CSV table of C-alpha atoms and ligand atoms in Angstrom, one decimal:
chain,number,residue,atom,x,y,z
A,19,UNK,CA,-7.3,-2.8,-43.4
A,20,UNK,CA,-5.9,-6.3,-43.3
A,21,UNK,CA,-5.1,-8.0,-40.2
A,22,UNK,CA,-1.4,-9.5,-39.6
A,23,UNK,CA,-1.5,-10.4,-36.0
A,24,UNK,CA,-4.3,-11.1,-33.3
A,25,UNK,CA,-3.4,-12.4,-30.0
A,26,UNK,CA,-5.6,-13.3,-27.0
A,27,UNK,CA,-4.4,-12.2,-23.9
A,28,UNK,CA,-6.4,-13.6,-20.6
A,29,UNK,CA,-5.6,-11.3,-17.4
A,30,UNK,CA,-6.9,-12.2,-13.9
A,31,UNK,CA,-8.9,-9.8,-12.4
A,32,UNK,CA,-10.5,-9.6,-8.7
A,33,UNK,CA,-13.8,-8.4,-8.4
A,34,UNK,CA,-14.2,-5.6,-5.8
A,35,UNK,CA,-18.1,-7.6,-5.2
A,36,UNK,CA,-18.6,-11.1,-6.0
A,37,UNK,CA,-19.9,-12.0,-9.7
A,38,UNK,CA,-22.9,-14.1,-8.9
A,39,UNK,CA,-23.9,-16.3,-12.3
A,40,UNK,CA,-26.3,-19.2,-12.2
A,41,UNK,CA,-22.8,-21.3,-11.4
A,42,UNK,CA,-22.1,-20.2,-8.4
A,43,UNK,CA,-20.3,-16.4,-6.7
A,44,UNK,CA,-17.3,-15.5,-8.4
A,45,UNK,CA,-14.7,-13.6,-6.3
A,46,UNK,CA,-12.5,-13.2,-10.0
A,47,UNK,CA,-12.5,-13.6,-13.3
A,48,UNK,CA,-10.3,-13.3,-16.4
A,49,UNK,CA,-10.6,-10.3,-18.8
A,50,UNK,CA,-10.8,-11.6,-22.2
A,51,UNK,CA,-8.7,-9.3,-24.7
A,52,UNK,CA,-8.3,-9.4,-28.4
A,53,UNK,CA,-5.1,-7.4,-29.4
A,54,UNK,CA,-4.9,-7.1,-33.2
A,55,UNK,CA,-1.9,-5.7,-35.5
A,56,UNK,CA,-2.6,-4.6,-39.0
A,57,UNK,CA,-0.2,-4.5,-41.6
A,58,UNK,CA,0.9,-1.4,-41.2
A,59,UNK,CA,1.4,-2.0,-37.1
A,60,UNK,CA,-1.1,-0.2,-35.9
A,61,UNK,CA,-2.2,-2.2,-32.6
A,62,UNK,CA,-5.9,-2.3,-31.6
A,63,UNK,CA,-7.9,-3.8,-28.5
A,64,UNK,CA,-11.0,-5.2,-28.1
A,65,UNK,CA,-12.7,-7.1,-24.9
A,66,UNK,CA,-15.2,-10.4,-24.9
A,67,UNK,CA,-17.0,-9.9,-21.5
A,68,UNK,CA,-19.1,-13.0,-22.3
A,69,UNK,CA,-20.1,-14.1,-18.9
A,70,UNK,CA,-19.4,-17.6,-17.2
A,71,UNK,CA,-22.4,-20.2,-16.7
A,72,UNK,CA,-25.9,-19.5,-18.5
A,73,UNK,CA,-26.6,-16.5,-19.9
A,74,UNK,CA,-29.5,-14.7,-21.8
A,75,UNK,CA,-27.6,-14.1,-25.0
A,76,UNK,CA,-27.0,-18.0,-25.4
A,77,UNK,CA,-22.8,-17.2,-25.3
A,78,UNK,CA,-21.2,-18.4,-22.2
A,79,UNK,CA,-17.2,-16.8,-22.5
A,80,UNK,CA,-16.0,-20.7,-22.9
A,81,UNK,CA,-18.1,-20.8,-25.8
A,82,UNK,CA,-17.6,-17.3,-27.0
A,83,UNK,CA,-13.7,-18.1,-26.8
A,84,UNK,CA,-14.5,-20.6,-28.9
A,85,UNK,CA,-16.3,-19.5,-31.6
A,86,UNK,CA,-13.3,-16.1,-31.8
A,87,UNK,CA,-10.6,-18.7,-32.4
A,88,UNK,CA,-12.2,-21.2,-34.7
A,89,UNK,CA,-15.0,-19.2,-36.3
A,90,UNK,CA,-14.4,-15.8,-36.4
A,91,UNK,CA,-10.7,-14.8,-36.9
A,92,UNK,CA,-10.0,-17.0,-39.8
A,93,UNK,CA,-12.9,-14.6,-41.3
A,94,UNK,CA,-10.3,-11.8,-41.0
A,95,UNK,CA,-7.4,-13.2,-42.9
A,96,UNK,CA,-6.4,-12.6,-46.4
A,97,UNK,CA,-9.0,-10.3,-46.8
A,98,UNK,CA,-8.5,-6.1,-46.6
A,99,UNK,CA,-11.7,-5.5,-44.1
A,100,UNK,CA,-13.3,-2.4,-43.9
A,101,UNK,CA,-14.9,-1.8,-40.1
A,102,UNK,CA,-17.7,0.7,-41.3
A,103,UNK,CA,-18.8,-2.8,-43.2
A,104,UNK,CA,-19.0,-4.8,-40.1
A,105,UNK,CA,-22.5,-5.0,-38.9
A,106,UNK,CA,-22.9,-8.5,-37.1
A,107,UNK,CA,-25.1,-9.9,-39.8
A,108,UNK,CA,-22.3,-9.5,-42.4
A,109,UNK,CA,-19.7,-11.6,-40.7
A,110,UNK,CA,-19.4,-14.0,-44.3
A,111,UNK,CA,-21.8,-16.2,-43.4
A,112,UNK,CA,-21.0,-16.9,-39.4
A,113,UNK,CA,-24.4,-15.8,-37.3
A,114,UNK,CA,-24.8,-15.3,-34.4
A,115,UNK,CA,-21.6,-15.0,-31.0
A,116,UNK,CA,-22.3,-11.2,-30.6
A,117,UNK,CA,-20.0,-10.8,-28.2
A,118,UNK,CA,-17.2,-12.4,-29.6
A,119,UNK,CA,-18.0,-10.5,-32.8
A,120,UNK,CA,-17.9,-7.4,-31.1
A,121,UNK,CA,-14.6,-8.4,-29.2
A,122,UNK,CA,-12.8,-8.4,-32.5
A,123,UNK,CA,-14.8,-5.7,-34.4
A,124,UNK,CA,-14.3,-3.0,-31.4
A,125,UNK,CA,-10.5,-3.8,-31.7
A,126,UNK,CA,-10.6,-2.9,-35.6
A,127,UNK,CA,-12.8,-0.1,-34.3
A,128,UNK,CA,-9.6,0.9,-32.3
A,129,UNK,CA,-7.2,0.5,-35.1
A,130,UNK,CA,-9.0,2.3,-37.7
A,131,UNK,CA,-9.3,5.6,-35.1
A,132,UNK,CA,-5.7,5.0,-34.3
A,133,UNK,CA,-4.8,5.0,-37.9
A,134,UNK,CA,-6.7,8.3,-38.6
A,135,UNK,CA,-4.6,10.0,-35.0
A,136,UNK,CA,-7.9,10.7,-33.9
A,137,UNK,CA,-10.4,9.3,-31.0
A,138,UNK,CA,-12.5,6.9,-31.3
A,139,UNK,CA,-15.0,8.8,-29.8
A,140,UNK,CA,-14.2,11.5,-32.2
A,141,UNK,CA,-14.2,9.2,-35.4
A,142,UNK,CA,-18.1,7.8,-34.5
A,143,UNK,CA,-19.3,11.3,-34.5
A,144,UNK,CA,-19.3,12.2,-30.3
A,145,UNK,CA,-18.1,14.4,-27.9
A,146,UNK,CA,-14.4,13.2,-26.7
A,147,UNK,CA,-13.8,16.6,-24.7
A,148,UNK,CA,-16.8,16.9,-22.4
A,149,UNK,CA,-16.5,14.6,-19.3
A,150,UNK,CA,-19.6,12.3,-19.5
A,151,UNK,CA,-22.1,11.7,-16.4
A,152,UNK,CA,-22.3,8.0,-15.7
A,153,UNK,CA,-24.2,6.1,-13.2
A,154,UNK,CA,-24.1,3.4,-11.1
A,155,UNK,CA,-25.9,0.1,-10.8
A,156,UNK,CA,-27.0,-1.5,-7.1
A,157,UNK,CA,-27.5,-5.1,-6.5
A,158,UNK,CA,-30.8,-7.0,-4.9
A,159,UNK,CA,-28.4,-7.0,-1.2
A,160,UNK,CA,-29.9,-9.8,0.9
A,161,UNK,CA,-32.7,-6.8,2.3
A,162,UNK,CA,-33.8,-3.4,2.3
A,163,UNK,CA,-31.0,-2.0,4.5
A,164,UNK,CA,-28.4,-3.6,2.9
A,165,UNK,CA,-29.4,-1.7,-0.7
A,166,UNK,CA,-29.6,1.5,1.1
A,167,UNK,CA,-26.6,0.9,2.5
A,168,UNK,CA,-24.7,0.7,-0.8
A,169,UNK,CA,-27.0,3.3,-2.3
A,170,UNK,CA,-25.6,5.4,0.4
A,171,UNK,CA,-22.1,4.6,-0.1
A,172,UNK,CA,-22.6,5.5,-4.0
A,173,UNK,CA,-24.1,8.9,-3.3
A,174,UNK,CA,-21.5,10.0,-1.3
A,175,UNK,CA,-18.7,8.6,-4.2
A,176,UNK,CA,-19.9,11.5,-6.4
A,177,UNK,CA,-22.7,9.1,-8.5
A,178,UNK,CA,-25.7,11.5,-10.0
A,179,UNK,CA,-27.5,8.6,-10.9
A,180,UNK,CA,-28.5,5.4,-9.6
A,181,UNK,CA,-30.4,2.0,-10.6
A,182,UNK,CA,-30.9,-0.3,-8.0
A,183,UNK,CA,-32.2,-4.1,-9.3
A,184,UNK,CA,-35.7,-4.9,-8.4
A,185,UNK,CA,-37.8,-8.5,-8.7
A,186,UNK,CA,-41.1,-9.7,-7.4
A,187,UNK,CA,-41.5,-9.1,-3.8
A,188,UNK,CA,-38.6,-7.0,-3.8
A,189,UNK,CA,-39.4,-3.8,-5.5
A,190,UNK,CA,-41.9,-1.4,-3.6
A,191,UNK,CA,-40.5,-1.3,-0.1
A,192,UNK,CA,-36.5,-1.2,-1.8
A,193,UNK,CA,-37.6,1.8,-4.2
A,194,UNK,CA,-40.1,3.4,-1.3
A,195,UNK,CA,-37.0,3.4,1.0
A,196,UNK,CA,-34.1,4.6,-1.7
A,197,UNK,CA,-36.3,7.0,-3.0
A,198,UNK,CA,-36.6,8.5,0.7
A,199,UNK,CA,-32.8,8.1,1.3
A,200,UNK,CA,-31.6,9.6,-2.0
A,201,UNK,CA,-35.0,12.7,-2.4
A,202,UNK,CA,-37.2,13.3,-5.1
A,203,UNK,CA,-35.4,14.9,-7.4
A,204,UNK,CA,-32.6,12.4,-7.3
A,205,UNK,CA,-32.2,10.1,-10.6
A,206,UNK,CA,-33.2,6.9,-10.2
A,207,UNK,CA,-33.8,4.0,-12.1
A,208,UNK,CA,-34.8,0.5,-11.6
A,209,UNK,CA,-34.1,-2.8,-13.3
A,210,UNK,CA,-35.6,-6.3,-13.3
A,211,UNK,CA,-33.7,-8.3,-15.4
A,212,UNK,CA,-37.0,-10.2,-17.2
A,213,UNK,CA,-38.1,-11.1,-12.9
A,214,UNK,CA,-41.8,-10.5,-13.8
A,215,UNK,CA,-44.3,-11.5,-16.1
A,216,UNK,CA,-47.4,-9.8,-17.5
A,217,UNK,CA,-49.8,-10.6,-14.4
A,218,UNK,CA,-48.1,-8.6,-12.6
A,219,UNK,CA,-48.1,-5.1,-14.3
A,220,UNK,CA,-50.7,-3.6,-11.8
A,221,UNK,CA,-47.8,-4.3,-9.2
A,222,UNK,CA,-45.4,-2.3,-11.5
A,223,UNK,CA,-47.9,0.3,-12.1
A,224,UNK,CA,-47.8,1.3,-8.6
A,225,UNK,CA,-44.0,2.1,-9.0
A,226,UNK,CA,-45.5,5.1,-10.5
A,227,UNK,CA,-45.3,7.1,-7.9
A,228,UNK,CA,-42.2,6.9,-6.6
A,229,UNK,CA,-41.1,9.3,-9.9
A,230,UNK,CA,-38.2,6.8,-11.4
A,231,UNK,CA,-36.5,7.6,-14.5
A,232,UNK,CA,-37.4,4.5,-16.3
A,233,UNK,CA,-37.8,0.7,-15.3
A,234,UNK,CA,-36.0,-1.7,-17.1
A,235,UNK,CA,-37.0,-4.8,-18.7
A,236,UNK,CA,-39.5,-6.1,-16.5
A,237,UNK,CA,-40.4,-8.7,-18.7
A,238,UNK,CA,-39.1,-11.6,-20.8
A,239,UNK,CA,-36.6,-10.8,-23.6
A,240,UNK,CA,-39.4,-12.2,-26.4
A,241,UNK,CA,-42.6,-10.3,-24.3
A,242,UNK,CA,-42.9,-7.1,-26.1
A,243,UNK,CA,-46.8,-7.3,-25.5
A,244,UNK,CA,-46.2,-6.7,-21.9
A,245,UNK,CA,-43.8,-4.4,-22.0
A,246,UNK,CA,-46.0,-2.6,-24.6
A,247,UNK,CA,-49.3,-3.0,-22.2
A,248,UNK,CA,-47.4,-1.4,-19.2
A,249,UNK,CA,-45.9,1.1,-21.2
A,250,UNK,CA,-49.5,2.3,-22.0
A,251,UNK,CA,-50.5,2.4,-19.0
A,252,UNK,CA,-47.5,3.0,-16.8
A,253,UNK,CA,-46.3,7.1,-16.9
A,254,UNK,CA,-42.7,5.5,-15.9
A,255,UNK,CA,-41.0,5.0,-19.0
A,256,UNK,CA,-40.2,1.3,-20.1
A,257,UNK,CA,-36.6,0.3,-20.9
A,258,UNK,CA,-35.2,-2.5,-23.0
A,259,UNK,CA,-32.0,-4.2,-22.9
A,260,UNK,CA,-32.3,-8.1,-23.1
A,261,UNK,CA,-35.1,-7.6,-25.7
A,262,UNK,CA,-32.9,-5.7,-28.3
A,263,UNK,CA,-30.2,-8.3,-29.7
A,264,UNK,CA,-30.7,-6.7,-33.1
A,265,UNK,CA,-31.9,-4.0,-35.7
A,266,UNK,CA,-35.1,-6.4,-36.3
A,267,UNK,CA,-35.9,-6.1,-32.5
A,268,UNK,CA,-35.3,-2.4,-32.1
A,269,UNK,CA,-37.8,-1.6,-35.3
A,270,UNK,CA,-39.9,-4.3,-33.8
A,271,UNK,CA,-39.9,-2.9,-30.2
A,272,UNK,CA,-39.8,0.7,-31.0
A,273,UNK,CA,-43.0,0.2,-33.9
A,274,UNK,CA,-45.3,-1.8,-31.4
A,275,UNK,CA,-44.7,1.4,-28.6
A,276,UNK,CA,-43.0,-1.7,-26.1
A,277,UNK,CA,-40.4,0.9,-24.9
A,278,UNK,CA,-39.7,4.4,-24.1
A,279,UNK,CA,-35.8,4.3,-23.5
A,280,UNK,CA,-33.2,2.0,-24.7
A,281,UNK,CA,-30.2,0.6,-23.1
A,282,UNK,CA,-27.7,-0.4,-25.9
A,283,UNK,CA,-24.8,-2.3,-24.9
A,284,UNK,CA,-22.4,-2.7,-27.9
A,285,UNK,CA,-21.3,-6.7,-27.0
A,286,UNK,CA,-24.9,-7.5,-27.0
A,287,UNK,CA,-25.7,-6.2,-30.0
A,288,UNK,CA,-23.0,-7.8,-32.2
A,289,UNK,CA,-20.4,-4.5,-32.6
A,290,UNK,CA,-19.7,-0.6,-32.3
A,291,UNK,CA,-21.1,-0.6,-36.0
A,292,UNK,CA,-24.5,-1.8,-35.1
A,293,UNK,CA,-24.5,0.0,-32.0
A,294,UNK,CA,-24.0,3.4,-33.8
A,295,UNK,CA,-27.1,2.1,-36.4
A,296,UNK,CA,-29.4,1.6,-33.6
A,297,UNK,CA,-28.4,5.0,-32.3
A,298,UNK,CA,-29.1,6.5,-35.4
A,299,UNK,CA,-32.6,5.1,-35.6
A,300,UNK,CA,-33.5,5.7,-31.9
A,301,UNK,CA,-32.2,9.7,-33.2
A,302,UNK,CA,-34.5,9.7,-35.7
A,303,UNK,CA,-37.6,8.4,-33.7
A,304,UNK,CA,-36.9,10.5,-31.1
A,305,UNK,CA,-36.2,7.2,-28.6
A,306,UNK,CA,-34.1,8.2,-25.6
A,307,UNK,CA,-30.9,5.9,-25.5
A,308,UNK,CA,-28.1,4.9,-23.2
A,309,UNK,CA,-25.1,2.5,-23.2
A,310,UNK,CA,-25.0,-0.3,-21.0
A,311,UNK,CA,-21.8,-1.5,-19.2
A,312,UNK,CA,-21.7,-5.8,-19.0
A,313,UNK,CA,-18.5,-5.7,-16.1
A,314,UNK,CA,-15.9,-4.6,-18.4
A,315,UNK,CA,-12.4,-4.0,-17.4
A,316,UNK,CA,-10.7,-0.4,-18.5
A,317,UNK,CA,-10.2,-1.7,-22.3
A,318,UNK,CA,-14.0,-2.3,-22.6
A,319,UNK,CA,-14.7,0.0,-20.5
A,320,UNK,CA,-13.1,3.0,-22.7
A,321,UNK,CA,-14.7,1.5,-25.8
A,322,UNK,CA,-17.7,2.1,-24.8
A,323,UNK,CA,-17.4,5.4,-22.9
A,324,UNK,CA,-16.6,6.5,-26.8
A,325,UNK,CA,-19.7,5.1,-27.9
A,326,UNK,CA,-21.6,7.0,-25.0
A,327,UNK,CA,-20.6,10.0,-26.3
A,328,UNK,CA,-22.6,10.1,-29.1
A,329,UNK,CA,-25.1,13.0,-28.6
A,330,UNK,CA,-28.6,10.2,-29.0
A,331,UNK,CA,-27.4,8.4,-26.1
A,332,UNK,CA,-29.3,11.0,-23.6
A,333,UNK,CA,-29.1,9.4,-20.6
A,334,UNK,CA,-26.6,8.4,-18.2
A,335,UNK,CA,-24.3,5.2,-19.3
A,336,UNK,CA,-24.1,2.2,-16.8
A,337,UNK,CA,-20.1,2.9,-16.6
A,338,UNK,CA,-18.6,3.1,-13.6
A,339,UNK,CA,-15.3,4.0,-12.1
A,340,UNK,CA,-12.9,1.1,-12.4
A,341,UNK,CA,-13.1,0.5,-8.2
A,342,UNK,CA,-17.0,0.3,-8.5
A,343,UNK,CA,-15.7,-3.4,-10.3
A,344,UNK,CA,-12.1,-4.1,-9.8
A,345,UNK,CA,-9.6,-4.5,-7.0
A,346,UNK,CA,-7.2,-3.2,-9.8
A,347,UNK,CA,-8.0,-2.2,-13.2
A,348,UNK,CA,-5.7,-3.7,-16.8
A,349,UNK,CA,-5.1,-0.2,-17.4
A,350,UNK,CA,-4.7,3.1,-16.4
A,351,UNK,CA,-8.0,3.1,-14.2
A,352,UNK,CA,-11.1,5.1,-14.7
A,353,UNK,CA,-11.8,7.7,-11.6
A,354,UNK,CA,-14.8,8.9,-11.3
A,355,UNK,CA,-15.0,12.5,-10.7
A,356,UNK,CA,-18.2,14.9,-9.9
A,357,UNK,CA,-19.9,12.4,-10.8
A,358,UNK,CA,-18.5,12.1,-14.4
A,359,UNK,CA,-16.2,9.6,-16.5
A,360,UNK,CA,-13.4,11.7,-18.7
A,361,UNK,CA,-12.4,9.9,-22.2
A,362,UNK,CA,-9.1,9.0,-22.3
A,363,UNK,CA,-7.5,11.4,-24.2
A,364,UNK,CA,-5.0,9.8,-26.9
A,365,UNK,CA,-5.7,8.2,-30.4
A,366,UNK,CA,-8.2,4.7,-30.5
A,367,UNK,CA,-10.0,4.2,-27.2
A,368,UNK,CA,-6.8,6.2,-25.3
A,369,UNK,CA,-5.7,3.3,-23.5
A,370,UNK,CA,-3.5,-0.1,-23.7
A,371,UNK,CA,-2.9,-2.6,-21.3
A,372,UNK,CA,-0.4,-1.7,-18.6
A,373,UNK,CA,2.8,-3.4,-19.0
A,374,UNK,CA,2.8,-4.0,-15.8
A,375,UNK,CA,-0.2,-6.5,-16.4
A,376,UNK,CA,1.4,-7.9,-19.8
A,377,UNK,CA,4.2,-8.9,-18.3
A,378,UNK,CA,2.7,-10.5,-15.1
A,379,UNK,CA,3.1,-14.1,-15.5
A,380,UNK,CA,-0.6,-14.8,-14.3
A,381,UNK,CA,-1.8,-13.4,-17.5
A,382,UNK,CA,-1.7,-15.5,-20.3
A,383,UNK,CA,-0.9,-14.1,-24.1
A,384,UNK,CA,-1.4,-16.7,-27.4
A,385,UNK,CA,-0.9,-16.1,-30.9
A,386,UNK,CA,-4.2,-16.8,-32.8
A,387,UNK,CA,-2.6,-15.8,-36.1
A,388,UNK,CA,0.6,-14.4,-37.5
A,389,UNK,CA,1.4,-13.5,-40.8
B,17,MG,MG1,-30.3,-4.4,-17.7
């Protein structure tokens, strides 16, 4: 495939919450979208949902920006690139920027499905008919009501499954009194987001018995040996997501028994490519999987609803319905219904960005590179 156009197009979007980053409570941001053109016109899109301020994957979205439009798409010019060949370590030479890597390489992604009239979905080897269960993720709320509240609110919206973010001293009495609100044989998940460290694992031991589906990583992204010690003696299983940037860390994680379940999120992994590799593996060690949602918009957002289809991703996807996020979604938005996401139907990831939204004049569209 060679590449005769990419454009970046920058679309405000108002967040349904506030996006709280270490700079402060966003009420909006802008949806970062790679649009590409290959030679024969086929038109792919991709998202970069590289977060604002500090983040644990080192790429903040100015940087991320950045490193697409001076490192990375000058990669893709004069040269006929195949996507199957795009793992995040074989970017000639340019390491590292996952996210904006993935931002271009999901757009190929969407190209090369779009080329072959089929789904993208279809093309990585999943399901694109079957409407897929997703879940929903709750916020730390200022207290105990205020979760249940919003757990509350989620049930009744049709969500089978929900996670509900825990740290120190705010973990046993928010998952005692979800767990009574929601019933034991509801599915429900935790996440800490790296809060603890490995003194505390009695503490997280006594979750236990509140029957959760898995709690995600408790500990620091480079702490397997904690997560390792309390998945030994913990019977709730031990998730991963910040730990796993790469193939290295999966074999590394999955070898030393540090996890049970992994959350795969293909920006934070570098591409769909090495997303679908780390699927395979997980497969073939019998690792339960998910995909991980990172707040993308409906381009992203289908994408990676493809991605979840693939039959090793056993558990529910952190992808909501677009009004879970967005006061209005780029494109056609996602409902939820029953419970379950639908895939687009329609060659690529099945959707484009509304005109409507390409022709506002509050989003911005530049020309990266023309032929
Ligand atoms: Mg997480």
């Amino acid at each position: 495939m060679r590449v005769d156009r990419v454009r970046l197009v920058r679309v405000p979007l108002v967040m349904v919450d506030p996006l709280v980053t270490s700079d402060g409570s966003h009420q909006s941001r802008d949806a970062v979208l790679m649009e590409i053109t290959d030679s024969d016109g086929f038109i792919g899109w991709g998202e970069n949902v590289a977060p604002s301020g500090v983040t644990y994957t080192g790429e903040s979205a100015v940087e991320s920006l950045a490193a697409m439009r001076d490192l990375l798409v000058p990669c893709l010019i004069d040269r006929d690139v195949a996507v199957g060949e795009m793992y995040s370590a074989s970017w000639w030479g340019v390491d590292g920027w996952n996210m904006a890597k993935h931002a271009l390489e999901s757009a190929m992604w969407d190209i090369h499905a779009r080329r072959q009239g089929e789904s993208l979905a279809y093309v990585l080897g999943g399901d694109d008919e079957l409407p897929l269960e997703v879940g929903v993720v709750v916020g730390l709320g200022s207290d105990v009501e205020t979760v249940c509240a919003e757990v509350h609110r989620r049930v009744i919206e049709g969500y089978q499954r929900v996670k509900v973010k825990i740290a120190p001293g705010r973990d046993i009495d928010v998952v005692a009194a979800v767990r009574a609100l929601v019933g034991d044989d509801f599915a429900l998940q935790v996440d800490a987001n790296c809060s603890y460290d490995a003194s505390q694992i009695d503490r997280l031991v006594e979750l236990d018995r509140f029957g959760l589906q898995f709690i995600e990583q408790p500990f620091a992204a480079h702490d397997l040996e904690a997560h390792r010690r309390l998945a030994a003696r913990s019977t709730t299983s031990v998730c991963l997501d910040e730990s796993i940037m790469n193939m290295d860390e999966l074999v590394a994680a999955v070898e030393t028994g540090a996890c049970d379940v992994v959350n795969i999120k293909p920006s934070r992994v570098g591409g769909i490519r090495d997303a679908v590799a780390m699927h395979d593996y997980l497969v073939n060690h019998e690792v339960d999987a998910w995909v991980g949602g990172m707040l993308e918009s409906g381009i992203g957002r289908a994408s990676c609803l493809a991605l979840a289809s693939l039959p090793g991703f056993t558990l529910t996807p952190d992808l909501s319905a677009s009004n879970r996020y967005f006061e209005s979604d780029i494109t056609e938005p996602f409902v939820l219904d029953e419970g379950c996401l639908s895939l687009p139907s329609g060659d690529g990831i099945g959707v484009t960005p509304l005109d409507s939204v390409l022709n506002d004049p509050r989003t911005r569209i530049e020309t990266l590179f023309e032929r």
